[in-house]
Amino acid sequence: MSFMDFFHRKRSGEVAKDRLKLMLISDRANCSPDMMEAIKNDIINVLSKYMEIDNENLDIQITQTESEDGNGTVPVLCANIPVRDMRKRS
């Protein structure tokens, strides 16, 4: 997170859009919004150990896809996480 990111605030419309998207995703996956937020935060925390990520533009969704055995659909986690830079390991 850069110094200027500290002062960046989302407009209320952007916040509402993000909340609606989270609700739709959680509904599709039969997963509560709180659980989706916890999953998202865990992914961000783990990846942040190894790389600097763009928190503002990441997109994590759960969608449905056909199962390999053809017996219905299964949930799939899709994550688009922009990487700004790799962290140096000492």
N, CA, C and O atoms as a GROMACS GRO file, in nm:
protein
  360
    1MET      N    1   0.085  -0.116   0.000
    1MET     CA    2   0.000   0.000   0.000
    1MET      C    3   0.090   0.124   0.000
    1MET      O    4   0.178   0.137   0.085
    2SER      N    5   0.069   0.212  -0.095
    2SER     CA    6   0.149   0.334  -0.100
    2SER      C    7   0.088   0.440  -0.009
    2SER      O    8  -0.024   0.427   0.040
    3PHE      N    9   0.166   0.545   0.013
    3PHE     CA   10   0.121   0.654   0.099
    3PHE      C   11  -0.008   0.716   0.047
    3PHE      O   12  -0.097   0.748   0.125
    4MET      N   13  -0.018   0.733  -0.086
    4MET     CA   14  -0.137   0.796  -0.145
    4MET      C   15  -0.260   0.706  -0.134
    4MET      O   16  -0.373   0.755  -0.128
    5ASP      N   17  -0.239   0.573  -0.132
    5ASP     CA   18  -0.353   0.481  -0.117
    5ASP      C   19  -0.424   0.502   0.016
    5ASP      O   20  -0.543   0.476   0.028
    6PHE      N   21  -0.349   0.549   0.116
    6PHE     CA   22  -0.407   0.573   0.248
    6PHE      C   23  -0.518   0.678   0.241
    6PHE      O   24  -0.616   0.670   0.316
    7PHE      N   25  -0.503   0.775   0.150
    7PHE     CA   26  -0.600   0.883   0.140
    7PHE      C   27  -0.709   0.857   0.036
    7PHE      O   28  -0.805   0.933   0.028
    8HIS      N   29  -0.694   0.750  -0.043
    8HIS     CA   30  -0.794   0.719  -0.146
    8HIS      C   31  -0.918   0.661  -0.080
    8HIS      O   32  -0.910   0.565  -0.002
    9ARG      N   33  -1.030   0.718  -0.111
    9ARG     CA   34  -1.158   0.666  -0.059
    9ARG      C   35  -1.248   0.634  -0.177
    9ARG      O   36  -1.254   0.708  -0.275
   10LYS      N   37  -1.317   0.523  -0.165
   10LYS     CA   38  -1.412   0.487  -0.269
   10LYS      C   39  -1.538   0.572  -0.255
   10LYS      O   40  -1.580   0.607  -0.145
   11ARG      N   41  -1.595   0.603  -0.368
   11ARG     CA   42  -1.724   0.672  -0.364
   11ARG      C   43  -1.831   0.574  -0.318
   11ARG      O   44  -1.815   0.452  -0.330
   12SER      N   45  -1.940   0.626  -0.267
   12SER     CA   46  -2.044   0.540  -0.211
   12SER      C   47  -2.102   0.446  -0.316
   12SER      O   48  -2.140   0.333  -0.284
   13GLY      N   49  -2.108   0.489  -0.440
   13GLY     CA   50  -2.157   0.402  -0.547
   13GLY      C   51  -2.066   0.283  -0.569
   13GLY      O   52  -2.114   0.172  -0.594
   14GLU      N   53  -1.934   0.304  -0.560
   14GLU     CA   54  -1.839   0.194  -0.576
   14GLU      C   55  -1.851   0.095  -0.460
   14GLU      O   56  -1.845  -0.026  -0.480
   15VAL      N   57  -1.868   0.148  -0.340
   15VAL     CA   58  -1.884   0.062  -0.222
   15VAL      C   59  -2.011  -0.021  -0.234
   15VAL      O   60  -2.010  -0.141  -0.205
   16ALA      N   61  -2.120   0.041  -0.275
   16ALA     CA   62  -2.247  -0.030  -0.291
   16ALA      C   63  -2.236  -0.138  -0.398
   16ALA      O   64  -2.288  -0.248  -0.381
   17LYS      N   65  -2.167  -0.107  -0.508
   17LYS     CA   66  -2.147  -0.204  -0.615
   17LYS      C   67  -2.067  -0.324  -0.565
   17LYS      O   68  -2.101  -0.438  -0.596
   18ASP      N   69  -1.962  -0.299  -0.486
   18ASP     CA   70  -1.881  -0.408  -0.430
   18ASP      C   71  -1.963  -0.494  -0.335
   18ASP      O   72  -1.950  -0.617  -0.336
   19ARG      N   73  -2.047  -0.432  -0.254
   19ARG     CA   74  -2.131  -0.508  -0.162
   19ARG      C   75  -2.232  -0.594  -0.236
   19ARG      O   76  -2.256  -0.709  -0.199
   20LEU      N   77  -2.292  -0.539  -0.340
   20LEU     CA   78  -2.388  -0.616  -0.420
   20LEU      C   79  -2.320  -0.734  -0.488
   20LEU      O   80  -2.375  -0.844  -0.491
   21LYS      N   81  -2.202  -0.710  -0.542
   21LYS     CA   82  -2.128  -0.818  -0.607
   21LYS      C   83  -2.098  -0.930  -0.507
   21LYS      O   84  -2.111  -1.048  -0.539
   22LEU      N   85  -2.056  -0.892  -0.387
   22LEU     CA   86  -2.027  -0.991  -0.284
   22LEU      C   87  -2.152  -1.070  -0.246
   22LEU      O   88  -2.144  -1.191  -0.225
   23MET      N   89  -2.266  -1.004  -0.239
   23MET     CA   90  -2.391  -1.073  -0.207
   23MET      C   91  -2.429  -1.174  -0.316
   23MET      O   92  -2.470  -1.286  -0.285
   24LEU      N   93  -2.414  -1.134  -0.443
   24LEU     CA   94  -2.447  -1.224  -0.554
   24LEU      C   95  -2.355  -1.345  -0.556
   24LEU      O   96  -2.400  -1.458  -0.578
   25ILE      N   97  -2.228  -1.322  -0.534
   25ILE     CA   98  -2.131  -1.431  -0.533
   25ILE      C   99  -2.161  -1.528  -0.420
   25ILE      O  100  -2.163  -1.649  -0.440
   26SER      N  101  -2.184  -1.474  -0.301
   26SER     CA  102  -2.210  -1.560  -0.187
   26SER      C  103  -2.339  -1.640  -0.205
   26SER      O  104  -2.348  -1.754  -0.159
   27ASP      N  105  -2.438  -1.580  -0.270
   27ASP     CA  106  -2.564  -1.650  -0.295
   27ASP      C  107  -2.542  -1.768  -0.390
   27ASP      O  108  -2.596  -1.876  -0.368
   28ARG      N  109  -2.463  -1.747  -0.495
   28ARG     CA  110  -2.435  -1.854  -0.592
   28ARG      C  111  -2.362  -1.970  -0.527
   28ARG      O  112  -2.386  -2.086  -0.561
   29ALA      N  113  -2.274  -1.940  -0.435
   29ALA     CA  114  -2.190  -2.043  -0.373
   29ALA      C  115  -2.253  -2.102  -0.247
   29ALA      O  116  -2.195  -2.191  -0.184
   30ASN      N  117  -2.370  -2.054  -0.212
   30ASN     CA  118  -2.435  -2.097  -0.088
   30ASN      C  119  -2.340  -2.075   0.030
   30ASN      O  120  -2.322  -2.163   0.114
   31CYS      N  121  -2.280  -1.957   0.033
   31CYS     CA  122  -2.180  -1.920   0.132
   31CYS      C  123  -2.217  -1.781   0.183
   31CYS      O  124  -2.251  -1.694   0.103
   32SER      N  125  -2.210  -1.759   0.312
   32SER     CA  126  -2.250  -1.630   0.368
   32SER      C  127  -2.154  -1.519   0.324
   32SER      O  128  -2.037  -1.546   0.296
   33PRO      N  129  -2.202  -1.395   0.318
   33PRO     CA  130  -2.113  -1.283   0.285
   33PRO      C  131  -1.995  -1.271   0.382
   33PRO      O  132  -1.885  -1.235   0.341
   34ASP      N  133  -2.018  -1.301   0.509
   34ASP     CA  134  -1.909  -1.296   0.607
   34ASP      C  135  -1.802  -1.399   0.574
   34ASP      O  136  -1.682  -1.370   0.585
   35MET      N  137  -1.844  -1.518   0.534
   35MET     CA  138  -1.749  -1.623   0.498
   35MET      C  139  -1.672  -1.584   0.372
   35MET      O  140  -1.551  -1.606   0.364
   36MET      N  141  -1.741  -1.526   0.273
   36MET     CA  142  -1.673  -1.480   0.150
   36MET      C  143  -1.570  -1.374   0.184
   36MET      O  144  -1.459  -1.376   0.129
   37GLU      N  145  -1.603  -1.282   0.271
   37GLU     CA  146  -1.510  -1.177   0.310
   37GLU      C  147  -1.390  -1.236   0.384
   37GLU      O  148  -1.277  -1.191   0.364
   38ALA      N  149  -1.413  -1.335   0.467
   38ALA     CA  150  -1.304  -1.401   0.539
   38ALA      C  151  -1.211  -1.473   0.442
   38ALA      O  152  -1.088  -1.466   0.456
   39ILE      N  153  -1.268  -1.540   0.343
   39ILE     CA  154  -1.187  -1.609   0.241
   39ILE      C  155  -1.103  -1.507   0.165
   39ILE      O  156  -0.983  -1.528   0.145
   40LYS      N  157  -1.166  -1.400   0.123
   40LYS     CA  158  -1.095  -1.294   0.049
   40LYS      C  159  -0.981  -1.238   0.133
   40LYS      O  160  -0.870  -1.221   0.082
   41ASN      N  161  -1.007  -1.208   0.259
   41ASN     CA  162  -0.903  -1.152   0.346
   41ASN      C  163  -0.789  -1.250   0.369
   41ASN      O  164  -0.673  -1.210   0.372
   42ASP      N  165  -0.820  -1.378   0.385
   42ASP     CA  166  -0.716  -1.479   0.403
   42ASP      C  167  -0.627  -1.488   0.279
   42ASP      O  168  -0.505  -1.496   0.291
   43ILE      N  169  -0.688  -1.487   0.161
   43ILE     CA  170  -0.611  -1.493   0.037
   43ILE      C  171  -0.519  -1.371   0.027
   43ILE      O  172  -0.401  -1.384  -0.007
   44ILE      N  173  -0.572  -1.253   0.056
   44ILE     CA  174  -0.492  -1.130   0.050
   44ILE      C  175  -0.376  -1.137   0.150
   44ILE      O  176  -0.264  -1.100   0.116
   45ASN      N  177  -0.403  -1.182   0.272
   45ASN     CA  178  -0.298  -1.189   0.374
   45ASN      C  179  -0.186  -1.284   0.335
   45ASN      O  180  -0.068  -1.253   0.353
   46VAL      N  181  -0.221  -1.400   0.282
   46VAL     CA  182  -0.118  -1.496   0.241
   46VAL      C  183  -0.036  -1.442   0.125
   46VAL      O  184   0.087  -1.446   0.129
   47LEU      N  185  -0.102  -1.391   0.022
   47LEU     CA  186  -0.029  -1.341  -0.093
   47LEU      C  187   0.057  -1.219  -0.059
   47LEU      O  188   0.163  -1.199  -0.119
   48SER      N  189   0.012  -1.139   0.036
   48SER     CA  190   0.087  -1.019   0.075
   48SER      C  191   0.221  -1.052   0.138
   48SER      O  192   0.310  -0.967   0.143
   49LYS      N  193   0.238  -1.175   0.188
   49LYS     CA  194   0.367  -1.216   0.241
   49LYS      C  195   0.472  -1.225   0.131
   49LYS      O  196   0.591  -1.204   0.156
   50TYR      N  197   0.430  -1.255   0.009
   50TYR     CA  198   0.522  -1.283  -0.100
   50TYR      C  199   0.524  -1.176  -0.209
   50TYR      O  200   0.621  -1.167  -0.285
   51MET      N  201   0.420  -1.096  -0.217
   51MET     CA  202   0.413  -0.996  -0.323
   51MET      C  203   0.328  -0.878  -0.280
   51MET      O  204   0.244  -0.888  -0.191
   52GLU      N  205   0.351  -0.767  -0.346
   52GLU     CA  206   0.267  -0.648  -0.323
   52GLU      C  207   0.153  -0.656  -0.423
   52GLU      O  208   0.176  -0.656  -0.544
   53ILE      N  209   0.030  -0.661  -0.373
   53ILE     CA  210  -0.085  -0.674  -0.461
   53ILE      C  211  -0.166  -0.546  -0.465
   53ILE      O  212  -0.157  -0.463  -0.374
   54ASP      N  213  -0.244  -0.530  -0.570
   54ASP     CA  214  -0.329  -0.413  -0.589
   54ASP      C  215  -0.466  -0.444  -0.528
   54ASP      O  216  -0.552  -0.503  -0.594
   55ASN      N  217  -0.486  -0.406  -0.403
   55ASN     CA  218  -0.610  -0.436  -0.331
   55ASN      C  219  -0.733  -0.372  -0.394
   55ASN      O  220  -0.843  -0.426  -0.384
   56GLU      N  221  -0.715  -0.258  -0.460
   56GLU     CA  222  -0.829  -0.185  -0.517
   56GLU      C  223  -0.887  -0.256  -0.640
   56GLU      O  224  -1.007  -0.244  -0.667
   57ASN      N  225  -0.804  -0.328  -0.713
   57ASN     CA  226  -0.849  -0.386  -0.840
   57ASN      C  227  -0.858  -0.538  -0.838
   57ASN      O  228  -0.873  -0.600  -0.943
   58LEU      N  229  -0.849  -0.599  -0.720
   58LEU     CA  230  -0.860  -0.744  -0.719
   58LEU      C  231  -1.006  -0.785  -0.730
   58LEU      O  232  -1.098  -0.712  -0.692
   59ASP      N  233  -1.025  -0.905  -0.783
   59ASP     CA  234  -1.160  -0.956  -0.804
   59ASP      C  235  -1.160  -1.104  -0.769
   59ASP      O  236  -1.092  -1.183  -0.834
   60ILE      N  237  -1.235  -1.142  -0.668
   60ILE     CA  238  -1.245  -1.281  -0.626
   60ILE      C  239  -1.392  -1.320  -0.634
   60ILE      O  240  -1.478  -1.256  -0.573
   61GLN      N  241  -1.419  -1.427  -0.709
   61GLN     CA  242  -1.558  -1.470  -0.728
   61GLN      C  243  -1.568  -1.621  -0.713
   61GLN      O  244  -1.470  -1.694  -0.732
   62ILE      N  245  -1.685  -1.666  -0.679
   62ILE     CA  246  -1.716  -1.809  -0.684
   62ILE      C  247  -1.823  -1.827  -0.789
   62ILE      O  248  -1.931  -1.767  -0.781
   63THR      N  249  -1.793  -1.908  -0.887
   63THR     CA  250  -1.888  -1.935  -0.994
   63THR      C  251  -1.922  -2.084  -0.995
   63THR      O  252  -1.869  -2.161  -0.915
   64GLN      N  253  -2.008  -2.122  -1.085
   64GLN     CA  254  -2.045  -2.263  -1.099
   64GLN      C  255  -1.992  -2.315  -1.233
   64GLN      O  256  -1.995  -2.243  -1.333
   65THR      N  257  -1.944  -2.438  -1.234
   65THR     CA  258  -1.900  -2.502  -1.357
   65THR      C  259  -1.943  -2.648  -1.356
   65THR      O  260  -1.971  -2.705  -1.250
   66GLU      N  261  -1.947  -2.705  -1.472
   66GLU     CA  262  -1.986  -2.846  -1.484
   66GLU      C  263  -1.881  -2.935  -1.419
   66GLU      O  264  -1.761  -2.914  -1.439
   67SER      N  265  -1.925  -3.033  -1.340
   67SER     CA  266  -1.830  -3.123  -1.275
   67SER      C  267  -1.764  -3.213  -1.379
   67SER      O  268  -1.819  -3.236  -1.487
   68GLU      N  269  -1.645  -3.263  -1.345
   68GLU     CA  270  -1.570  -3.347  -1.438
   68GLU      C  271  -1.644  -3.476  -1.473
   68GLU      O  272  -1.632  -3.526  -1.585
   69ASP      N  273  -1.720  -3.529  -1.379
   69ASP     CA  274  -1.793  -3.653  -1.406
   69ASP      C  275  -1.928  -3.629  -1.472
   69ASP      O  276  -2.001  -3.724  -1.502
   70GLY      N  277  -1.962  -3.501  -1.495
   70GLY     CA  278  -2.086  -3.469  -1.566
   70GLY      C  279  -2.211  -3.483  -1.484
   70GLY      O  280  -2.321  -3.485  -1.539
   71ASN      N  281  -2.198  -3.492  -1.352
   71ASN     CA  282  -2.314  -3.509  -1.264
   71ASN      C  283  -2.357  -3.380  -1.197
   71ASN      O  284  -2.382  -3.379  -1.077
   72GLY      N  285  -2.366  -3.272  -1.273
   72GLY     CA  286  -2.410  -3.146  -1.215
   72GLY      C  287  -2.299  -3.042  -1.214
   72GLY      O  288  -2.198  -3.054  -1.282
   73THR      N  289  -2.322  -2.939  -1.132
   73THR     CA  290  -2.226  -2.830  -1.126
   73THR      C  291  -2.156  -2.828  -0.990
   73THR      O  292  -2.207  -2.879  -0.891
   74VAL      N  293  -2.038  -2.766  -0.990
   74VAL     CA  294  -1.961  -2.751  -0.867
   74VAL      C  295  -1.913  -2.606  -0.857
   74VAL      O  296  -1.894  -2.541  -0.960
   75PRO      N  297  -1.894  -2.555  -0.735
   75PRO     CA  298  -1.843  -2.418  -0.722
   75PRO      C  299  -1.695  -2.412  -0.758
   75PRO      O  300  -1.620  -2.506  -0.733
   76VAL      N  301  -1.655  -2.299  -0.819
   76VAL     CA  302  -1.516  -2.276  -0.859
   76VAL      C  303  -1.476  -2.138  -0.810
   76VAL      O  304  -1.547  -2.040  -0.832
   77LEU      N  305  -1.361  -2.130  -0.744
   77LEU     CA  306  -1.307  -2.002  -0.698
   77LEU      C  307  -1.222  -1.943  -0.810
   77LEU      O  308  -1.128  -2.007  -0.856
   78CYS      N  309  -1.256  -1.822  -0.854
   78CYS     CA  310  -1.181  -1.751  -0.958
   78CYS      C  311  -1.126  -1.623  -0.896
   78CYS      O  312  -1.201  -1.544  -0.838
   79ALA      N  313  -0.996  -1.604  -0.909
   79ALA     CA  314  -0.933  -1.485  -0.850
   79ALA      C  315  -0.849  -1.414  -0.955
   79ALA      O  316  -0.764  -1.474  -1.020
   80ASN      N  317  -0.874  -1.286  -0.970
   80ASN     CA  318  -0.795  -1.199  -1.056
   80ASN      C  319  -0.730  -1.098  -0.962
   80ASN      O  320  -0.795  -1.004  -0.915
   81ILE      N  321  -0.600  -1.118  -0.934
   81ILE     CA  322  -0.531  -1.037  -0.834
   81ILE      C  323  -0.410  -0.972  -0.899
   81ILE      O  324  -0.308  -1.038  -0.920
   82PRO      N  325  -0.420  -0.843  -0.931
   82PRO     CA  326  -0.306  -0.774  -0.992
   82PRO      C  327  -0.188  -0.766  -0.896
   82PRO      O  328  -0.203  -0.728  -0.780
   83VAL      N  329  -0.069  -0.803  -0.946
   83VAL     CA  330   0.054  -0.801  -0.866
   83VAL      C  331   0.133  -0.678  -0.905
   83VAL      O  332   0.166  -0.659  -1.022
   84ARG      N  333   0.164  -0.594  -0.806
   84ARG     CA  334   0.244  -0.474  -0.832
   84ARG      C  335   0.392  -0.506  -0.834
   84ARG      O  336   0.466  -0.458  -0.920
   85ASP      N  337   0.437  -0.590  -0.738
   85ASP     CA  338   0.579  -0.621  -0.729
   85ASP      C  339   0.597  -0.744  -0.640
   85ASP      O  340   0.512  -0.773  -0.555
   86MET      N  341   0.706  -0.816  -0.660
   86MET     CA  342   0.740  -0.930  -0.576
   86MET      C  343   0.822  -0.879  -0.457
   86MET      O  344   0.905  -0.790  -0.471
   87ARG      N  345   0.797  -0.938  -0.341
   87ARG     CA  346   0.872  -0.900  -0.222
   87ARG      C  347   1.005  -0.977  -0.221
   87ARG      O  348   1.013  -1.090  -0.268
   88LYS      N  349   1.107  -0.914  -0.169
   88LYS     CA  350   1.238  -0.977  -0.155
   88LYS      C  351   1.238  -1.064  -0.030
   88LYS      O  352   1.198  -1.019   0.077
   89ARG      N  353   1.282  -1.188  -0.044
   89ARG     CA  354   1.290  -1.279   0.069
   89ARG      C  355   1.431  -1.275   0.126
   89ARG      O  356   1.527  -1.282   0.049
   90SER      N  357   1.446  -1.263   0.257
   90SER     CA  358   1.579  -1.258   0.316
   90SER      C  359   1.619  -1.392   0.375
   90SER      O  360   1.729  -1.406   0.428
   0.00000   0.00000   0.00000
